């Protein structure tokens, strides 16, 4: 068992809770929110308390929190309480520094489009403008604002319903869908850290949806306790939909390569060697073969 440090948030100060939470819940997407007050002053600020929570209705949620220093509310919140509309722009890496600049504590009424040198493009269905350089922008109506507290650091959930979506064409594929590999994504981590997420670091794993996966608990004990197979290996093995039959295991055991392998190994090395072989099959995406090998390992 790994050793752990356990902390009760009520026993430490607000800034420390803030730091633990924001370093732990990462990477977070960034909402670059454009709002307007009832005099028509435009505001643009980033928020990483942000995500999508529903597609029907299409709802995005972000949270301007009360200042940890003086408990004041963010201008973005004050604006949406006056004009219940927001454009949520998604940024890519080329917008990172201008986005960061826009988060400086400018006075209320100062337009951060101007301060950060970004282009205001008139929205179609709502008053606040969108960021012309953003790869994606969502015009939203604000359905609800839920205050989460009244002390420093307290969030205010803004539930925003998407009424119009804009995607730069260069980020779409031939089917008109957003191509994840075409955007240089950025995400917020703890402290001053960011993550750059692009084609080089992206990978896919098959979804287990609609599959009757056997689960790790159905794997032989020798596999579950293996020092060779990792948690990721066990997860892949558990995604198989059936356990190999005894007939399949006998066939595998009698195959020439397996007979030779087993004959040359000392008894105490057989299980770990077979687990290494199973890893090779997993790397080749031969999931059922890998599963048969770990079941055979239990019998040798
Ligand atoms: C990447 C990034 C993410 C941020 N996320 C949040 C957030 O989720 N909630 C928040 O209250 N402030 C967040 N901030 C700080 C605000 O952007 C900053 O306080 C800004 O001045 C608020 O502007 P406003 O008062 O004009 O709304 C973030 C800053 C950056 C750079």
Tab-separated table of C-alpha atoms and ligand atoms in Angstrom:
chain	number	residue	atom	x	y	z
A	1	UNK	CA	0.000	0.000	0.000
A	2	UNK	CA	1.314	3.487	-0.889
A	3	UNK	CA	1.817	5.844	2.043
A	4	UNK	CA	-0.553	8.823	2.064
A	5	UNK	CA	-0.793	12.315	3.561
A	6	UNK	CA	-4.386	12.905	4.642
A	7	UNK	CA	-5.687	16.446	5.115
A	8	UNK	CA	-8.987	17.779	6.456
A	9	UNK	CA	-9.654	21.011	4.472
A	10	UNK	CA	-11.370	22.589	7.478
A	11	UNK	CA	-8.052	22.401	9.383
A	12	UNK	CA	-5.914	24.363	6.890
A	13	UNK	CA	-6.129	27.902	5.498
A	14	UNK	CA	-8.160	28.805	2.400
A	15	UNK	CA	-5.127	29.452	0.147
A	16	UNK	CA	-3.674	26.023	0.974
A	17	UNK	CA	-7.000	24.324	0.165
A	18	UNK	CA	-7.050	26.321	-3.095
A	19	UNK	CA	-3.513	25.183	-3.971
A	20	UNK	CA	-4.161	21.503	-3.199
A	21	UNK	CA	-7.412	21.437	-5.193
A	22	UNK	CA	-6.041	23.252	-8.247
A	23	UNK	CA	-2.861	21.173	-8.357
A	24	UNK	CA	-4.851	17.953	-7.972
A	25	UNK	CA	-7.727	18.577	-10.364
A	26	UNK	CA	-5.672	18.991	-13.514
A	27	UNK	CA	-5.374	19.459	-16.400
A	28	UNK	CA	-8.381	21.779	-16.601
A	29	UNK	CA	-9.794	23.322	-19.772
A	30	UNK	CA	-9.865	27.115	-19.992
A	31	UNK	CA	-13.008	29.160	-20.602
A	32	UNK	CA	-12.121	32.562	-22.086
A	33	UNK	CA	-15.293	34.438	-21.169
A	34	UNK	CA	-16.493	37.576	-22.898
A	35	UNK	CA	-19.240	39.483	-21.070
A	36	UNK	CA	-20.815	42.936	-21.111
A	37	UNK	CA	-22.296	45.195	-18.402
A	38	UNK	CA	-25.566	47.106	-18.731
A	39	UNK	CA	-23.688	50.199	-19.971
A	40	UNK	CA	-22.180	48.162	-22.828
A	41	UNK	CA	-18.640	47.849	-21.396
A	42	UNK	CA	-16.987	44.639	-22.623
A	43	UNK	CA	-14.908	42.318	-20.397
A	44	UNK	CA	-12.732	39.329	-21.293
A	45	UNK	CA	-11.243	36.964	-18.669
A	46	UNK	CA	-10.082	33.339	-18.369
A	47	UNK	CA	-11.556	30.746	-15.996
A	48	UNK	CA	-10.340	27.196	-15.492
A	49	UNK	CA	-13.164	26.233	-13.144
A	50	UNK	CA	-14.859	25.135	-16.338
A	51	UNK	CA	-16.373	22.195	-18.135
A	52	UNK	CA	-19.276	20.823	-20.211
A	53	UNK	CA	-22.070	19.226	-18.166
A	54	UNK	CA	-24.871	18.463	-20.619
A	55	UNK	CA	-25.428	18.216	-24.360
A	56	UNK	CA	-29.237	18.327	-24.243
A	57	UNK	CA	-29.682	21.117	-23.348
A	58	UNK	CA	-26.077	22.098	-24.215
A	59	UNK	CA	-24.755	23.460	-20.899
A	60	UNK	CA	-21.286	24.757	-20.046
A	61	UNK	CA	-20.443	25.735	-16.464
A	62	UNK	CA	-17.694	28.004	-15.202
A	63	UNK	CA	-17.025	29.700	-11.917
A	64	UNK	CA	-15.664	33.173	-11.163
A	65	UNK	CA	-14.658	32.889	-7.503
A	66	UNK	CA	-14.460	35.591	-4.839
A	67	UNK	CA	-10.947	36.970	-4.458
A	68	UNK	CA	-8.826	35.123	-1.891
A	69	UNK	CA	-7.234	38.499	-1.000
A	70	UNK	CA	-10.150	40.909	-0.511
A	71	UNK	CA	-13.269	38.729	-1.052
A	72	UNK	CA	-14.350	40.911	-4.001
A	73	UNK	CA	-16.375	39.470	-6.880
A	74	UNK	CA	-14.983	39.133	-10.421
A	75	UNK	CA	-16.195	41.642	-13.034
A	76	UNK	CA	-17.304	38.704	-15.190
A	77	UNK	CA	-19.784	37.666	-12.480
A	78	UNK	CA	-21.034	41.236	-11.958
A	79	UNK	CA	-21.542	41.523	-15.735
A	80	UNK	CA	-23.540	38.311	-16.168
A	81	UNK	CA	-25.768	39.349	-13.271
A	82	UNK	CA	-26.542	42.512	-15.311
A	83	UNK	CA	-26.611	41.040	-18.850
A	84	UNK	CA	-27.294	37.284	-18.742
A	85	UNK	CA	-25.132	36.385	-21.737
A	86	UNK	CA	-21.554	35.185	-22.258
A	87	UNK	CA	-19.328	34.038	-25.097
A	88	UNK	CA	-17.172	31.123	-23.979
A	89	UNK	CA	-14.127	31.078	-26.229
A	90	UNK	CA	-11.770	28.101	-26.279
A	91	UNK	CA	-8.126	29.034	-26.591
A	92	UNK	CA	-5.241	27.290	-28.306
A	93	UNK	CA	-1.506	27.635	-27.681
A	94	UNK	CA	-1.027	30.659	-29.983
A	95	UNK	CA	-3.470	32.593	-27.708
A	96	UNK	CA	-1.866	31.593	-24.418
A	97	UNK	CA	0.094	34.743	-23.535
A	98	UNK	CA	-2.690	37.130	-24.571
A	99	UNK	CA	-5.139	35.091	-22.506
A	100	UNK	CA	-2.764	35.254	-19.522
A	101	UNK	CA	-2.383	39.041	-19.910
A	102	UNK	CA	-6.163	39.466	-19.920
A	103	UNK	CA	-6.309	37.945	-16.405
A	104	UNK	CA	-4.449	40.925	-14.909
A	105	UNK	CA	-6.584	42.840	-12.358
A	106	UNK	CA	-7.786	45.693	-14.591
A	107	UNK	CA	-10.408	48.117	-13.255
A	108	UNK	CA	-14.065	47.374	-13.949
A	109	UNK	CA	-15.032	48.784	-17.345
A	110	UNK	CA	-11.586	48.185	-18.892
A	111	UNK	CA	-11.899	46.131	-22.077
A	112	UNK	CA	-9.388	43.240	-21.973
A	113	UNK	CA	-9.860	42.634	-25.731
A	114	UNK	CA	-8.056	45.955	-26.128
A	115	UNK	CA	-5.520	45.290	-23.344
A	116	UNK	CA	-4.591	41.876	-24.751
A	117	UNK	CA	-4.719	42.937	-28.401
A	118	UNK	CA	-7.429	40.490	-29.456
A	119	UNK	CA	-10.122	41.030	-32.066
A	120	UNK	CA	-13.738	41.647	-31.066
A	121	UNK	CA	-16.117	39.963	-33.508
A	122	UNK	CA	-19.829	40.807	-33.218
A	123	UNK	CA	-21.860	37.869	-31.936
A	124	UNK	CA	-24.969	36.747	-33.816
A	125	UNK	CA	-27.476	35.951	-31.044
A	126	UNK	CA	-26.082	37.775	-27.982
A	127	UNK	CA	-24.500	41.124	-27.074
A	128	UNK	CA	-20.969	40.223	-25.846
A	129	UNK	CA	-18.497	39.883	-28.742
A	130	UNK	CA	-16.450	36.753	-29.429
A	131	UNK	CA	-12.673	36.442	-29.795
A	132	UNK	CA	-11.869	36.455	-33.531
A	133	UNK	CA	-8.619	34.509	-33.038
A	134	UNK	CA	-10.221	31.704	-30.966
A	135	UNK	CA	-10.490	28.309	-32.676
A	136	UNK	CA	-13.929	27.795	-31.082
A	137	UNK	CA	-16.513	30.158	-29.576
A	138	UNK	CA	-19.850	29.383	-27.938
A	139	UNK	CA	-22.517	32.076	-27.735
A	140	UNK	CA	-24.419	31.344	-24.522
A	141	UNK	CA	-27.430	32.543	-22.547
A	142	UNK	CA	-26.938	32.391	-18.763
A	143	UNK	CA	-29.675	30.187	-17.238
A	144	UNK	CA	-28.620	30.327	-13.606
A	145	UNK	CA	-25.965	31.684	-11.246
A	146	UNK	CA	-25.399	29.634	-8.098
A	147	UNK	CA	-23.272	31.238	-5.343
A	148	UNK	CA	-21.332	28.552	-3.452
A	149	UNK	CA	-20.451	30.653	-0.385
A	150	UNK	CA	-19.674	34.168	0.775
A	151	UNK	CA	-16.078	33.903	1.994
A	152	UNK	CA	-12.757	34.346	0.128
A	153	UNK	CA	-12.367	31.739	-2.631
A	154	UNK	CA	-16.117	30.979	-2.817
A	155	UNK	CA	-17.151	30.109	-6.377
A	156	UNK	CA	-20.218	31.231	-8.315
A	157	UNK	CA	-21.419	28.592	-10.754
A	158	UNK	CA	-22.547	30.158	-14.013
A	159	UNK	CA	-24.758	27.757	-15.948
A	160	UNK	CA	-24.523	28.838	-19.585
A	161	UNK	CA	-26.666	27.369	-22.353
A	162	UNK	CA	-25.009	27.301	-25.780
A	163	UNK	CA	-27.205	28.987	-28.400
A	164	UNK	CA	-24.666	29.190	-31.251
A	165	UNK	CA	-21.306	27.504	-31.924
A	166	UNK	CA	-18.460	28.833	-34.095
A	167	UNK	CA	-15.593	26.601	-35.272
A	168	UNK	CA	-12.708	27.837	-37.410
A	169	UNK	CA	-12.886	25.742	-40.568
A	170	UNK	CA	-9.213	24.772	-40.447
A	171	UNK	CA	-9.919	22.721	-37.307
A	172	UNK	CA	-12.715	20.654	-38.869
A	173	UNK	CA	-12.298	17.328	-40.666
A	174	UNK	CA	-13.955	16.283	-43.954
A	175	UNK	CA	-17.140	15.276	-42.094
A	176	UNK	CA	-17.466	18.741	-40.536
A	177	UNK	CA	-16.485	17.443	-37.080
A	178	UNK	CA	-13.854	19.024	-34.872
A	179	UNK	CA	-10.525	17.263	-35.418
A	180	UNK	CA	-8.903	16.893	-31.982
A	181	UNK	CA	-5.471	16.357	-33.555
A	182	UNK	CA	-5.507	19.694	-35.408
A	183	UNK	CA	-5.617	22.021	-32.386
A	184	UNK	CA	-2.652	22.916	-30.156
A	185	UNK	CA	-4.667	22.658	-26.952
A	186	UNK	CA	-3.604	24.214	-23.659
A	187	UNK	CA	-4.839	23.347	-20.200
A	188	UNK	CA	-4.359	24.744	-16.718
A	189	UNK	CA	-2.486	22.847	-14.025
A	190	UNK	CA	-1.622	23.837	-10.427
A	191	UNK	CA	0.373	26.965	-9.487
A	192	UNK	CA	1.741	28.583	-12.681
A	193	UNK	CA	1.822	25.346	-14.671
A	194	UNK	CA	0.112	24.768	-18.011
A	195	UNK	CA	-0.046	21.702	-20.230
A	196	UNK	CA	0.391	21.765	-23.975
A	197	UNK	CA	-1.604	19.002	-25.599
A	198	UNK	CA	-1.043	18.335	-29.267
A	199	UNK	CA	-0.955	15.549	-31.853
A	200	UNK	CA	2.379	14.216	-30.525
A	201	UNK	CA	1.012	13.425	-27.049
A	202	UNK	CA	-2.536	12.338	-27.960
A	203	UNK	CA	-3.527	8.668	-28.061
A	204	UNK	CA	-6.751	6.681	-28.270
A	205	UNK	CA	-8.052	3.717	-26.284
A	206	UNK	CA	-11.022	1.650	-27.430
A	207	UNK	CA	-14.206	2.428	-25.450
A	208	UNK	CA	-15.602	-0.464	-23.391
A	209	UNK	CA	-19.136	0.872	-24.054
A	210	UNK	CA	-21.555	-1.880	-25.202
A	211	UNK	CA	-19.034	-4.530	-24.141
A	212	UNK	CA	-19.593	-7.189	-21.537
A	213	UNK	CA	-16.100	-6.902	-20.051
A	214	UNK	CA	-14.982	-9.705	-17.714
A	215	UNK	CA	-13.193	-7.314	-15.305
A	216	UNK	CA	-9.925	-7.649	-13.398
A	217	UNK	CA	-11.593	-9.768	-10.679
A	218	UNK	CA	-12.070	-12.601	-13.202
A	219	UNK	CA	-8.350	-12.766	-14.011
A	220	UNK	CA	-6.300	-15.529	-12.365
A	221	UNK	CA	-4.793	-14.661	-8.967
A	222	UNK	CA	-1.275	-14.956	-10.412
A	223	UNK	CA	-2.137	-12.167	-12.886
A	224	UNK	CA	-3.815	-9.950	-10.276
A	225	UNK	CA	-0.732	-10.262	-8.017
A	226	UNK	CA	1.790	-10.120	-10.873
A	227	UNK	CA	4.918	-8.031	-10.465
A	228	UNK	CA	5.232	-7.894	-14.272
A	229	UNK	CA	1.725	-6.855	-15.320
A	230	UNK	CA	0.840	-3.241	-14.542
A	231	UNK	CA	-2.566	-1.802	-13.672
A	232	UNK	CA	-2.912	-0.703	-17.298
A	233	UNK	CA	-2.156	-4.260	-18.454
A	234	UNK	CA	-4.778	-5.674	-16.057
A	235	UNK	CA	-7.295	-3.080	-17.323
A	236	UNK	CA	-6.712	-4.158	-20.914
A	237	UNK	CA	-6.955	-7.860	-20.027
A	238	UNK	CA	-10.183	-7.223	-18.085
A	239	UNK	CA	-11.739	-5.616	-21.173
A	240	UNK	CA	-11.937	-9.036	-22.875
A	241	UNK	CA	-15.486	-10.289	-23.169
A	242	UNK	CA	-14.865	-13.967	-22.446
A	243	UNK	CA	-12.467	-16.257	-20.642
A	244	UNK	CA	-10.588	-18.629	-23.008
A	245	UNK	CA	-11.862	-22.245	-22.955
A	246	UNK	CA	-9.722	-25.110	-21.600
A	247	UNK	CA	-9.484	-26.386	-25.180
A	248	UNK	CA	-7.950	-23.064	-26.313
A	249	UNK	CA	-5.522	-23.157	-23.392
A	250	UNK	CA	-4.481	-26.735	-24.266
A	251	UNK	CA	-3.903	-25.706	-27.882
A	252	UNK	CA	-1.744	-22.799	-26.757
A	253	UNK	CA	0.207	-25.021	-24.340
A	254	UNK	CA	0.932	-27.538	-27.118
A	255	UNK	CA	1.921	-24.983	-29.745
A	256	UNK	CA	5.606	-25.480	-30.646
A	257	UNK	CA	6.795	-22.031	-29.545
A	258	UNK	CA	5.054	-22.415	-26.172
A	259	UNK	CA	6.313	-25.980	-25.583
A	260	UNK	CA	9.870	-24.826	-26.316
A	261	UNK	CA	9.503	-21.803	-24.080
A	262	UNK	CA	8.083	-23.765	-21.170
A	263	UNK	CA	10.700	-26.551	-21.518
A	264	UNK	CA	13.624	-24.135	-21.315
A	265	UNK	CA	12.363	-22.248	-18.242
A	266	UNK	CA	12.816	-23.070	-14.568
A	267	UNK	CA	9.479	-23.544	-12.773
A	268	UNK	CA	9.927	-20.388	-10.693
A	269	UNK	CA	10.452	-18.274	-13.843
A	270	UNK	CA	7.509	-19.559	-15.859
A	271	UNK	CA	4.771	-17.240	-14.589
A	272	UNK	CA	6.749	-14.029	-14.964
A	273	UNK	CA	7.999	-15.057	-18.397
A	274	UNK	CA	4.458	-15.785	-19.556
A	275	UNK	CA	3.343	-12.431	-18.174
A	276	UNK	CA	6.075	-10.797	-20.268
A	277	UNK	CA	4.717	-12.642	-23.301
A	278	UNK	CA	1.200	-11.445	-22.456
A	279	UNK	CA	2.499	-7.850	-22.400
A	280	UNK	CA	3.942	-8.341	-25.887
A	281	UNK	CA	0.533	-9.557	-27.117
A	282	UNK	CA	-1.185	-6.580	-25.454
A	283	UNK	CA	1.209	-4.207	-27.216
A	284	UNK	CA	0.160	-5.838	-30.502
A	285	UNK	CA	-3.518	-5.427	-29.435
A	286	UNK	CA	-3.999	-9.234	-29.442
A	287	UNK	CA	-6.105	-8.991	-26.306
A	288	UNK	CA	-7.600	-12.507	-26.302
A	289	UNK	CA	-4.173	-14.093	-26.940
A	290	UNK	CA	-2.776	-12.098	-24.019
A	291	UNK	CA	-5.636	-13.288	-21.824
A	292	UNK	CA	-5.066	-16.934	-22.847
A	293	UNK	CA	-1.386	-16.602	-21.886
A	294	UNK	CA	-2.180	-15.284	-18.393
A	295	UNK	CA	-4.681	-18.103	-17.869
A	296	UNK	CA	-2.082	-20.622	-19.056
A	297	UNK	CA	0.434	-19.094	-16.613
A	298	UNK	CA	-1.915	-20.088	-13.788
A	299	UNK	CA	-1.750	-23.743	-14.950
A	300	UNK	CA	2.006	-24.270	-15.568
B	1	LIG	C1	-5.703	30.283	-16.973
B	1	LIG	C2	-6.430	31.028	-15.883
B	1	LIG	C3	-7.522	30.453	-15.291
B	1	LIG	C4	-8.233	31.135	-14.293
B	1	LIG	N1	-9.316	30.543	-13.743
B	1	LIG	C5	-10.059	31.207	-12.835
B	1	LIG	C6	-11.241	30.612	-12.319
B	1	LIG	O1	-11.648	29.512	-12.693
B	1	LIG	N2	-11.960	31.325	-11.413
B	1	LIG	C7	-11.565	32.567	-11.004
B	1	LIG	O2	-12.259	33.167	-10.187
B	1	LIG	N3	-10.455	33.161	-11.485
B	1	LIG	C8	-9.707	32.508	-12.411
B	1	LIG	N4	-8.594	33.092	-12.936
B	1	LIG	C9	-8.257	34.467	-12.526
B	1	LIG	C10	-9.124	35.479	-13.277
B	1	LIG	O3	-8.973	35.352	-14.672
B	1	LIG	C11	-8.704	36.882	-12.849
B	1	LIG	O4	-9.039	37.060	-11.504
B	1	LIG	C12	-9.345	37.977	-13.696
B	1	LIG	O5	-8.762	39.211	-13.366
B	1	LIG	C13	-10.836	38.081	-13.495
B	1	LIG	O6	-11.280	39.097	-14.343
B	1	LIG	P1	-12.627	39.901	-14.146
B	1	LIG	O7	-12.627	40.462	-12.745
B	1	LIG	O8	-12.535	40.950	-15.206
B	1	LIG	O9	-13.755	38.936	-14.360
B	1	LIG	C14	-7.828	32.434	-13.895
B	1	LIG	C15	-6.710	33.016	-14.492
B	1	LIG	C16	-6.019	32.322	-15.477
B	1	LIG	C17	-4.825	32.944	-16.130
